mmCIF file of C-alpha atoms in Angstrom:
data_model
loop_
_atom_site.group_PDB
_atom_site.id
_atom_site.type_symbol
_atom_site.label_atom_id
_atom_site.label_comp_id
_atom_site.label_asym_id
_atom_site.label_seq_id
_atom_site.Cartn_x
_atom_site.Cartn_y
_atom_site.Cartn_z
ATOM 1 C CA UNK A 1245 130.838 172.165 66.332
ATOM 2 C CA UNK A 1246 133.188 174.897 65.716
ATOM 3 C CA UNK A 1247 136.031 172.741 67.219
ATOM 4 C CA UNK A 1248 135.193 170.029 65.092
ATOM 5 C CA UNK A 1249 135.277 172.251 62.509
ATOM 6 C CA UNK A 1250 138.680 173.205 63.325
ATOM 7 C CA UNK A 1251 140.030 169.841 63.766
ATOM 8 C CA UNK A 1252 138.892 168.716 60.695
ATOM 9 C CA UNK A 1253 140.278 172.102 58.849
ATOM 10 C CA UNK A 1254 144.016 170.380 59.742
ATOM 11 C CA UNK A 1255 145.095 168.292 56.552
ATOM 12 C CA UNK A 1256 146.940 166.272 58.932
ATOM 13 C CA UNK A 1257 144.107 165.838 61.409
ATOM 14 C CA UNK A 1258 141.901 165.213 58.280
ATOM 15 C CA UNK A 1259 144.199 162.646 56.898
ATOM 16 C CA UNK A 1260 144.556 160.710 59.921
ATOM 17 C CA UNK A 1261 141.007 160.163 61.035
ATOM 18 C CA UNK A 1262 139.888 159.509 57.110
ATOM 19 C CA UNK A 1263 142.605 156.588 57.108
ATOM 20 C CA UNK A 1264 142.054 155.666 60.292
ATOM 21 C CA UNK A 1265 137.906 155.200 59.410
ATOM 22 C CA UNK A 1266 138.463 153.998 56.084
ATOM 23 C CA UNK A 1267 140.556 151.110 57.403
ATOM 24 C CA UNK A 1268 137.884 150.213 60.079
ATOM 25 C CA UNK A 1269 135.571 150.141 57.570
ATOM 26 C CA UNK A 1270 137.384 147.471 55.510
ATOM 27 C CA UNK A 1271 137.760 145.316 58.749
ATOM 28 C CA UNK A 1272 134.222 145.564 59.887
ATOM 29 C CA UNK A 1273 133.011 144.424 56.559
ATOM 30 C CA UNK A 1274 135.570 142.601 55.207
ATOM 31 C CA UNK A 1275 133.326 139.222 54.969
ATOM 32 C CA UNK A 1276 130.904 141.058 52.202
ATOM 33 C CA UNK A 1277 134.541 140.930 50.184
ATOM 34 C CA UNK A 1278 132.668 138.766 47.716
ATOM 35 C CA UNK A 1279 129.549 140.622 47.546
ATOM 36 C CA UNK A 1280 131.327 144.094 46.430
ATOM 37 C CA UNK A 1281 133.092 141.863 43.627
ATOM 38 C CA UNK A 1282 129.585 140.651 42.306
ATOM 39 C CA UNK A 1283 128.007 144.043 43.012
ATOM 40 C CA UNK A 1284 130.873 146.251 40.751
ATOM 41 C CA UNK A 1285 130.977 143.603 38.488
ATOM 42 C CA UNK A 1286 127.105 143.620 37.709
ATOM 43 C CA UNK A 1287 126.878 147.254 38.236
ATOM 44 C CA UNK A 1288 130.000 147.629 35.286
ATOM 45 C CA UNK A 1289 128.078 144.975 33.236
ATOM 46 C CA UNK A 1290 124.402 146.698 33.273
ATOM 47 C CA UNK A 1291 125.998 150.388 32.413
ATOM 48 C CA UNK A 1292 127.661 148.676 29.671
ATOM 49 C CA UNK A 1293 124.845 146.863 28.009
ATOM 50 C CA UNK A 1294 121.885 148.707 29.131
ATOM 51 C CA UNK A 1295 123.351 152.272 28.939
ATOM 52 C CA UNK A 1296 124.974 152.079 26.066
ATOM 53 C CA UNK A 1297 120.967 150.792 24.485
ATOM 54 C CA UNK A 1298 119.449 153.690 26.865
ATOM 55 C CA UNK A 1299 122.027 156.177 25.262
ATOM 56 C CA UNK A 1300 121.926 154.836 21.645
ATOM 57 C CA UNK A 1301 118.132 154.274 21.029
ATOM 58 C CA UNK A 1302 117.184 157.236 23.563
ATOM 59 C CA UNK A 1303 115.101 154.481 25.613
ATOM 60 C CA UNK A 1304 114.468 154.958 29.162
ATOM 61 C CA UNK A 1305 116.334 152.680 31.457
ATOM 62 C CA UNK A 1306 114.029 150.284 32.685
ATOM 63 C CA UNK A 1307 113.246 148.842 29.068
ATOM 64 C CA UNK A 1308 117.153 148.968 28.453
ATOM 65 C CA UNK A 1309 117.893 147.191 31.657
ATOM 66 C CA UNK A 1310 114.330 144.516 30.715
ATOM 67 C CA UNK A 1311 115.741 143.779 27.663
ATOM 68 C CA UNK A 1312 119.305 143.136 28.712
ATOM 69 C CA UNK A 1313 118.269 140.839 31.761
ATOM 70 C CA UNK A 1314 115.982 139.310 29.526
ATOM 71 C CA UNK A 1315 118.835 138.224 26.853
ATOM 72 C CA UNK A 1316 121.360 137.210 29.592
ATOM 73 C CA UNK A 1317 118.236 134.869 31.418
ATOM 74 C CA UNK A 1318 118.089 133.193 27.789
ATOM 75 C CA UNK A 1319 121.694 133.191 27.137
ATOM 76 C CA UNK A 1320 122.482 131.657 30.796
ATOM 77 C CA UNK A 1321 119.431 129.138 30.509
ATOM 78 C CA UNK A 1322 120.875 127.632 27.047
ATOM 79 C CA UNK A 1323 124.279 127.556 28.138
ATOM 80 C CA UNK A 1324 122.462 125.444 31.453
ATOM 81 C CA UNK A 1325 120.777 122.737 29.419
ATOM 82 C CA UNK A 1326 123.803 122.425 26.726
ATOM 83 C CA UNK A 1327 126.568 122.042 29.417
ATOM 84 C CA UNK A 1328 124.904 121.533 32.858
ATOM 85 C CA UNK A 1329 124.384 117.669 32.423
ATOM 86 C CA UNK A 1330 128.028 117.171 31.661
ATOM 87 C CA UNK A 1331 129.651 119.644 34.300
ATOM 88 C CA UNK A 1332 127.821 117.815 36.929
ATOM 89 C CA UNK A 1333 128.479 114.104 35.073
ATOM 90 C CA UNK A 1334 132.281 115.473 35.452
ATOM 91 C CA UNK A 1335 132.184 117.227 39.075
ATOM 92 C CA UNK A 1336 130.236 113.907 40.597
ATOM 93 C CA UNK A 1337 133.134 111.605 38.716
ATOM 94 C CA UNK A 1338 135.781 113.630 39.832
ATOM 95 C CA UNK A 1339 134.152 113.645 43.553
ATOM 96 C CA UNK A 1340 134.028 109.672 43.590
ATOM 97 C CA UNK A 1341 136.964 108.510 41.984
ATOM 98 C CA UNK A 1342 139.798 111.681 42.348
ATOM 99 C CA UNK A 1343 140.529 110.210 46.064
ATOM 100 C CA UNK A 1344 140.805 106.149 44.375
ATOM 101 C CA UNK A 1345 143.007 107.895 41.366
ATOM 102 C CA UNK A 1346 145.133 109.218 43.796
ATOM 103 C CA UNK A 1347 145.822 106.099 46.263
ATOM 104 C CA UNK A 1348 146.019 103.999 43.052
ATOM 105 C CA UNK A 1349 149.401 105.869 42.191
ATOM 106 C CA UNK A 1350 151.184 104.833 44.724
ATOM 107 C CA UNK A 1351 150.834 101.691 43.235
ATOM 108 C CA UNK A 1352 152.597 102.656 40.598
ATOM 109 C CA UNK A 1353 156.303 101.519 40.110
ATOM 110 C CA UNK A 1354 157.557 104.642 40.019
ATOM 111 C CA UNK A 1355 156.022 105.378 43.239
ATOM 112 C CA UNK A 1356 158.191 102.486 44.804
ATOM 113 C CA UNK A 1357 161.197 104.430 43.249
ATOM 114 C CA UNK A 1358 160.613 107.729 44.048
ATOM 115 C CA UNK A 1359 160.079 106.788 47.469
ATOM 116 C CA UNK A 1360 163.604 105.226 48.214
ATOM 117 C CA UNK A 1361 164.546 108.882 47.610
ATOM 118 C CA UNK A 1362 161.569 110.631 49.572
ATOM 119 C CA UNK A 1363 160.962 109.298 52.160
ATOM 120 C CA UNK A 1364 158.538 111.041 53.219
ATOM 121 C CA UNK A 1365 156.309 110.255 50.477
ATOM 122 C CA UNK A 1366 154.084 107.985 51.786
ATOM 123 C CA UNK A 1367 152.845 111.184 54.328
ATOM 124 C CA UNK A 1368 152.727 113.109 51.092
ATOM 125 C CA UNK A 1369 150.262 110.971 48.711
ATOM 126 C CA UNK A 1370 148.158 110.465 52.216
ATOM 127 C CA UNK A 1371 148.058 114.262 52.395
ATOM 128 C CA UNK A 1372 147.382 115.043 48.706
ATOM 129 C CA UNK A 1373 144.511 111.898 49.390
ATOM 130 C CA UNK A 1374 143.017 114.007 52.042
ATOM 131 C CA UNK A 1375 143.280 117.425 50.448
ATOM 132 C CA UNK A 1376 141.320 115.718 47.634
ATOM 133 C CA UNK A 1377 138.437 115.303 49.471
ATOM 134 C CA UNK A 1378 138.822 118.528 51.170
ATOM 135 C CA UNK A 1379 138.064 120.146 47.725
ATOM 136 C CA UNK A 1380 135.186 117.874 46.831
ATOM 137 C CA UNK A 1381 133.660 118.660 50.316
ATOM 138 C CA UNK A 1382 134.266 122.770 49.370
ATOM 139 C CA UNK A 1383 131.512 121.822 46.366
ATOM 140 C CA UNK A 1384 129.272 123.119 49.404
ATOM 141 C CA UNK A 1385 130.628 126.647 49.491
ATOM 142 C CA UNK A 1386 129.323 127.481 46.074
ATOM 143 C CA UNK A 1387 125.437 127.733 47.304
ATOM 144 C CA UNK A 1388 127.011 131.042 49.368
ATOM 145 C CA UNK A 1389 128.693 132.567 46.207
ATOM 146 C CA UNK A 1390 125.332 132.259 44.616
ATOM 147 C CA UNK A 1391 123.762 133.755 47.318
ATOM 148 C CA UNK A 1392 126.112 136.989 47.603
ATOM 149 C CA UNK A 1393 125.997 136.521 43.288
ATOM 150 C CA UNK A 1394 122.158 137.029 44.138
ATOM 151 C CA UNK A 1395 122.466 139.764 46.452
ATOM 152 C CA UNK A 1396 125.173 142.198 43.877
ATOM 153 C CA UNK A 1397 122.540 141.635 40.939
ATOM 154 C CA UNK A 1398 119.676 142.796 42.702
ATOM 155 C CA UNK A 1399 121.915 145.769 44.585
ATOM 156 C CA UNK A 1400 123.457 146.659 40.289
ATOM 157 C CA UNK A 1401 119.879 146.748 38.793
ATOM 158 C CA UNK A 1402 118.855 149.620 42.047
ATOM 159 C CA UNK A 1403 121.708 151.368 41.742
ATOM 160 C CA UNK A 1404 121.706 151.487 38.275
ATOM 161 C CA UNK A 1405 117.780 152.517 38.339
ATOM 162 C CA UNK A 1406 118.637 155.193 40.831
ATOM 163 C CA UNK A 1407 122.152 156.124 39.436
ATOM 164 C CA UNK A 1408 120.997 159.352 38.951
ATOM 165 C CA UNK A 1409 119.447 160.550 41.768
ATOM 166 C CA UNK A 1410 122.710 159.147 43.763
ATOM 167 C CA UNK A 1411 124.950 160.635 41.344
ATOM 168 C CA UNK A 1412 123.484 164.203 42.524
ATOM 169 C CA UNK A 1413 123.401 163.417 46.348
ATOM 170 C CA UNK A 1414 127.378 162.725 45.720
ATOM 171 C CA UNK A 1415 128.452 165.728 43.886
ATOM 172 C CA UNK A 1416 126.848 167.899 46.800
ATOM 173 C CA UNK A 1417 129.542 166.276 49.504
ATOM 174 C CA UNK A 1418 132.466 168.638 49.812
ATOM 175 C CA UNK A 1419 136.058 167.065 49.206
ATOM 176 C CA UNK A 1420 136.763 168.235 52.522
ATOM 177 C CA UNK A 1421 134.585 166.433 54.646
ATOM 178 C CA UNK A 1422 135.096 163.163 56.453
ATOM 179 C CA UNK A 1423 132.094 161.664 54.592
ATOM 180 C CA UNK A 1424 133.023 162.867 51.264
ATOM 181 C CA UNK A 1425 136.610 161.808 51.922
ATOM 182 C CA UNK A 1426 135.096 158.152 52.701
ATOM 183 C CA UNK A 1427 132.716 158.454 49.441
ATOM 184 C CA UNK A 1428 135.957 159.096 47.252
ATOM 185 C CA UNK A 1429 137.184 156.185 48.457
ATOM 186 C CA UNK A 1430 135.100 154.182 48.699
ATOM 187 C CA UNK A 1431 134.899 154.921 44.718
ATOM 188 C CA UNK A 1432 138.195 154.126 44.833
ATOM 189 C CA UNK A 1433 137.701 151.117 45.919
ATOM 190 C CA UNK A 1434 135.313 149.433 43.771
ATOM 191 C CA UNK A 1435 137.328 151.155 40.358
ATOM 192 C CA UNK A 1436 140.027 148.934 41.889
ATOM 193 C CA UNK A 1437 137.583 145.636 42.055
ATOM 194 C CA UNK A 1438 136.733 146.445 38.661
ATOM 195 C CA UNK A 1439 139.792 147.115 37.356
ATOM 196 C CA UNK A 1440 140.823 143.372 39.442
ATOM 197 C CA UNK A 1441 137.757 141.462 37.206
ATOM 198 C CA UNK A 1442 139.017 142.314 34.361
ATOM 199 C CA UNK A 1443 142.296 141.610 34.375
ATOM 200 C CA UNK A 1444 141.419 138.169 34.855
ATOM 201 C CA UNK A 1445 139.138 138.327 32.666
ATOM 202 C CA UNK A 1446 141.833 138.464 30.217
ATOM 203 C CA UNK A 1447 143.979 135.794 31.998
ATOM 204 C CA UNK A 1448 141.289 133.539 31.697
ATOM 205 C CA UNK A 1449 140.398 134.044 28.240
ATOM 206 C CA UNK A 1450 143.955 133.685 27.485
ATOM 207 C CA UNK A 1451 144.179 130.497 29.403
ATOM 208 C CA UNK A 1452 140.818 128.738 27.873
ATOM 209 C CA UNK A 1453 142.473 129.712 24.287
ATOM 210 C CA UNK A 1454 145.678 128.127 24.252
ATOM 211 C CA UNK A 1455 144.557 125.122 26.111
ATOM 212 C CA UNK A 1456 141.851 124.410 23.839
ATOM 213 C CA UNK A 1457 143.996 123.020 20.889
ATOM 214 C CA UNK A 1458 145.884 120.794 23.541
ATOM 215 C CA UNK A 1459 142.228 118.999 24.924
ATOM 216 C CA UNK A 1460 141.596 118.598 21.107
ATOM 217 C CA UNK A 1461 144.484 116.976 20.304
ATOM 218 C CA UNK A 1462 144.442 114.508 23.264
ATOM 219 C CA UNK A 1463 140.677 113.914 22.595
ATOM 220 C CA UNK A 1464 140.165 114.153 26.160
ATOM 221 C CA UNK A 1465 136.349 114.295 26.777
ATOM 222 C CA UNK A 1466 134.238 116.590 28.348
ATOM 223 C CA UNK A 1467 135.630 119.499 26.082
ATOM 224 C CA UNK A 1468 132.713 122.123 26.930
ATOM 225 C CA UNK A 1469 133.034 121.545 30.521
ATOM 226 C CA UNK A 1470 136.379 121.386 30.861
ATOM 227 C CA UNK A 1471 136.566 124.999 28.949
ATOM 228 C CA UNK A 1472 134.557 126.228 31.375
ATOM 229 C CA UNK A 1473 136.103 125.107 34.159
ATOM 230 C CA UNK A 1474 139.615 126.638 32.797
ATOM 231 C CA UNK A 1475 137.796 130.022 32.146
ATOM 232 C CA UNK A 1476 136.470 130.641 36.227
ATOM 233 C CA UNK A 1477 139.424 129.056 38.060
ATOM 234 C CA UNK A 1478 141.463 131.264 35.464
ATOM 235 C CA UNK A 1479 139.551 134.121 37.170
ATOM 236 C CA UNK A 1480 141.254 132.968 40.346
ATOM 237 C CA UNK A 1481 144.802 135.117 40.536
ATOM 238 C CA UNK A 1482 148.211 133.122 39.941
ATOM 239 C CA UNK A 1483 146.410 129.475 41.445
ATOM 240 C CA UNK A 1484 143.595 129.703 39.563
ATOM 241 C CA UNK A 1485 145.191 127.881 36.519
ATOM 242 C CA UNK A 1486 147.438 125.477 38.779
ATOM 243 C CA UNK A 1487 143.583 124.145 40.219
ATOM 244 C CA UNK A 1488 142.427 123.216 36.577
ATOM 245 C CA UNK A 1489 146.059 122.228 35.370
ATOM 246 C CA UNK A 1490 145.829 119.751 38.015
ATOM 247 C CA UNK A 1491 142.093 118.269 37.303
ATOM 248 C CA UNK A 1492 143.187 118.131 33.342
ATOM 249 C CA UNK A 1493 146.572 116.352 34.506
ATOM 250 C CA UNK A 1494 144.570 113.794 35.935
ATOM 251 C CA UNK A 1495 141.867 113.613 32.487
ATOM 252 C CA UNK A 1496 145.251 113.057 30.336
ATOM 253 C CA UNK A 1497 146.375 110.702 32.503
ATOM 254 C CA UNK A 1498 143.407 108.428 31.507
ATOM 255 C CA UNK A 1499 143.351 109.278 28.320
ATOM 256 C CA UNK A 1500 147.261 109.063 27.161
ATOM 257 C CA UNK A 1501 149.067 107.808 30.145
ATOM 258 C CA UNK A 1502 152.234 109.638 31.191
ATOM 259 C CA UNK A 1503 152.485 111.409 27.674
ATOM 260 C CA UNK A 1504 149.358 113.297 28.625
ATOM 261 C CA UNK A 1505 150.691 114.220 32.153
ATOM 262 C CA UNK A 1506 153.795 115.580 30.866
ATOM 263 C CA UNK A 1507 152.211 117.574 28.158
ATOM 264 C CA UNK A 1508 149.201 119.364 30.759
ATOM 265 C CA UNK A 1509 152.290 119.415 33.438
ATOM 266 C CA UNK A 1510 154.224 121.474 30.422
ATOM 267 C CA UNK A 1511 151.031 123.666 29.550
ATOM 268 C CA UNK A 1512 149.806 124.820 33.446
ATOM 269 C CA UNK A 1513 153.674 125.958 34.065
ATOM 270 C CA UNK A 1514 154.000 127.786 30.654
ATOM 271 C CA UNK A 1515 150.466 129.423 31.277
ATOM 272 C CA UNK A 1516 151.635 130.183 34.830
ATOM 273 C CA UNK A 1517 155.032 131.712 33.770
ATOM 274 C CA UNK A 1518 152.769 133.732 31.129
ATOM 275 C CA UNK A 1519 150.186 134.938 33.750
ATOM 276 C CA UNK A 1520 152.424 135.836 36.691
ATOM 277 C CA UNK A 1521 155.483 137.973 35.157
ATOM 278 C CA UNK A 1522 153.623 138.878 30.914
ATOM 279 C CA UNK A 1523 149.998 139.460 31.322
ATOM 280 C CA UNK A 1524 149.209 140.363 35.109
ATOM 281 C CA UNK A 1525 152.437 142.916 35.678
ATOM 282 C CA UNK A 1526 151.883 143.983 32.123
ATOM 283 C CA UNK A 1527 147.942 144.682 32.798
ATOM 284 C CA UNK A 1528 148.384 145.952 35.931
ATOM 285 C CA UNK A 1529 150.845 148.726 35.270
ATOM 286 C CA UNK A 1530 148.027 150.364 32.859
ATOM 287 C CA UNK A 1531 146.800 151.466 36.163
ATOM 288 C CA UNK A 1532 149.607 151.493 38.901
ATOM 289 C CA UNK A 1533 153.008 153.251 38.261
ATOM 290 C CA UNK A 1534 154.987 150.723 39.249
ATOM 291 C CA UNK A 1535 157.468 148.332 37.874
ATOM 292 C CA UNK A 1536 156.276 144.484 37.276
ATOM 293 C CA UNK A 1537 158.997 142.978 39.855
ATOM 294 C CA UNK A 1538 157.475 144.923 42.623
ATOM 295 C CA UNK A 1539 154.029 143.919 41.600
ATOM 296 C CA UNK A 1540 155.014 140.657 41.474
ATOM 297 C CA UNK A 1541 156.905 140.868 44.964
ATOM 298 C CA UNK A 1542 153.210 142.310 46.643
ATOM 299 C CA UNK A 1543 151.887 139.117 45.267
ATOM 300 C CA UNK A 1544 154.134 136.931 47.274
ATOM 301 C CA UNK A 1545 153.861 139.437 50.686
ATOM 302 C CA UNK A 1546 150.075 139.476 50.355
ATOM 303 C CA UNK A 1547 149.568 136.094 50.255
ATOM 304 C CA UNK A 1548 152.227 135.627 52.963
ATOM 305 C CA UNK A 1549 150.311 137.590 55.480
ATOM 306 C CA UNK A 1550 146.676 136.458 53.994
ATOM 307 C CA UNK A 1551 147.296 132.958 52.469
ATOM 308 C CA UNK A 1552 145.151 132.669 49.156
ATOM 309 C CA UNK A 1553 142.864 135.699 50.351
ATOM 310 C CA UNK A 1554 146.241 137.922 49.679
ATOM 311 C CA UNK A 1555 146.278 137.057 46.100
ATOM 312 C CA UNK A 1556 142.814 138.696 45.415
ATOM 313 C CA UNK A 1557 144.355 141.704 47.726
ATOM 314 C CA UNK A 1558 147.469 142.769 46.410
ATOM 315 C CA UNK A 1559 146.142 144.911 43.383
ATOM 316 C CA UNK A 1560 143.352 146.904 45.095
ATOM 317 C CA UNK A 1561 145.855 147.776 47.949
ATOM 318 C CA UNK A 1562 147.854 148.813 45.719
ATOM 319 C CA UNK A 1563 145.686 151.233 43.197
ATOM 320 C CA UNK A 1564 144.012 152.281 46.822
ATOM 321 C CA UNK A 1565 147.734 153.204 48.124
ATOM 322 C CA UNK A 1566 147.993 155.351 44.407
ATOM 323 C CA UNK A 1567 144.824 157.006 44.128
ATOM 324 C CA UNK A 1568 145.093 157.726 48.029
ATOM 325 C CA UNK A 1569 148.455 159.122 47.451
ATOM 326 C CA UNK A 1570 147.749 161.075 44.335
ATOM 327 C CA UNK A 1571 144.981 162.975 46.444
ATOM 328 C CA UNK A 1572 147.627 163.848 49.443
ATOM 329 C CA UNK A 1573 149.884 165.495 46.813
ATOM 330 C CA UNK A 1574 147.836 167.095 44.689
ATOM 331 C CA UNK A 1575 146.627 169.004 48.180
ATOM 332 C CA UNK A 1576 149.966 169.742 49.208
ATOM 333 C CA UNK A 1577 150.939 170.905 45.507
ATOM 334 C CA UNK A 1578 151.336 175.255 45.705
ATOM 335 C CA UNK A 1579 148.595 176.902 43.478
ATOM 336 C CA UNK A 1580 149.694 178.134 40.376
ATOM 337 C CA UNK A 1581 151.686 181.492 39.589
ATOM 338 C CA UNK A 1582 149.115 184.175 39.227
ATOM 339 C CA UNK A 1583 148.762 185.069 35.227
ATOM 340 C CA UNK A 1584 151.357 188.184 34.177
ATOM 341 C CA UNK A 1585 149.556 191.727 34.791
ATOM 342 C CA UNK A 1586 148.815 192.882 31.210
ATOM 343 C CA UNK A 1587 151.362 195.651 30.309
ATOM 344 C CA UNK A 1588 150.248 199.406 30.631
#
């Protein structure tokens, strides 16, 4: 034990193994990715609500927390029976007839004369055919984000029960220690997630905003559904408004022909432009000293290495790599100069 001690008395040694663990710990549970964002995003939500009524009206928690879940179950359950029947009216439409909408364009005379100059474009409308489908197929993959959505509420409403009781088991770890080390981090980790959520948060508000007045103006239907739909893919980092850009291209299209395509085509890059060099770089540098450019620039290398799992990575690496960092040198920063001996 004493040698362990020892070891682990070596900043260096310390450092090495905490990393070293840390990192393992990321790979070994890397597919509960999407539970921690539902967990710290519930978790954030209940201290919000139910604190702030638990610190305002001196309640206890458990009525706070009661009353809160009992508001959002009424809140989610009207927003269900206004909406519901028209998102799925809109998802099954889309489902059936995006593949036909697609093959019917290459009908299209401009089609016959944009492929004297591709010509490749035949393979390309097959391909965008069959990626169609792929993404009506995905449909299945929600059930599993409503499972892990399941799984973080019920995990926030203990830990926010018992977020007392595991605040005081946390300030007993020493700093020094492996497991404290890990703790830290691990805090670390989900201030980064949080930070993440509402970011996009932001974006996506942002997004559902300025493309309201446009769906207005066309008179394209579905107008509560398709505001929706905007709002959660805008949750989705730098794509996210590129996948409902492309579903309301396809709405205008019916609606006002190639007017309509032009304007949405106009609106998803401006809202892209405004997303991926204003608002994310600008949000993000609240938190990370860095300049926007090489924000932007671990964008592009995370989603190199990851494909569209990078773009939910870059950001929490990168507040990880600070906070991390900050720790290192504030150890290796020499104590302050002893206060001046009084004069005699």
């Amino acid at each position: 034990m004493d040698r362990i001690a020892d070891f682990f008395a070596e900043k260096t040694a310390r450092r090495g193994v905490s990393l070293l663990v840390f990192l393992g710990l990321l790979f070994a549970f890397r597919h509960l990715a999407v539970l921690l964002v539902f967990f710290v995003s519930f978790e954030r939500a209940l201290f919000f609500t139910a604190g702030f009524l638990s610190r305002r009206f001196k309640w206890k928690r458990l009525p706070s927390l009661l009353l809160v879940l009992l508001v959002a179950a009424l809140g989610l359950t009207l927003a269900g029976w206004v909406s519901a029947g028209r998102l799925a009216k809109l998802v099954v439409e889309t489902r059936e007839t995006l593949p036909q909408r697609i093959a019917t364009l290459r009908e299209h005379p401009w089609y016959a004369a944009l492929q004297e100059h591709l010509p490749d474009s035949d393979d390309l409308a097959k391909s965008a055919e069959h990626y169609a489908q792929d993404v009506a197929k995905s449909a299945a993959a929600i059930g599993r984000v409503f499972l892990s959505a399941l799984i973080g509420l019920i995990l926030a409403i203990v830990y926010f029960l018992d977020e007392e009781r595991i605040r005081a088991f946390r300030d007993k770890l020493s700093a020094r220690t492996l497991f404290g080390t890990l703790v830290r981090w691990g805090e670390h980790l989900a201030e980064s997630v949080s930070l993440t959520v509402q970011v996009q948060l932001v974006v996506a508000g942002c997004n559902a905003v300025l493309t309201l007045p446009v769906l207005l103006l066309l008179g394209v239907p579905h107008v509560p559904a398709l505001m929706l739909l905007i709002f959660v893919s805008g949750l989705i980092p730098v794509v996210g408004n590129l996948i409902s850009g492309a579903v309301l291209v396809l709405l205008a299209y019916q609606v006002k022909g190639w007017f309509g395509v032009g304007l949405f085509v106009g609106l998803t890059f401006v809202l892209h432009k405004i997303e991926s060099y204003y608002l994310n770089p600008r949000l993000t540098a609240r938190h990370v000293a860095l300049p926007g450019f090489v924000l932007i620039l671990s964008l592009i290398a995370w989603e190199h290495l990851l494909g569209f799992a990078g773009l939910f990575v870059s950001f929490p690496v990168l507040f990880l790599v600070g906070k991390i960092r900050s720790e290192f040198q504030e150890e290796d920063a020499p104590p302050p100069d002893p206060p001046p001996l009084p004069a005699a």
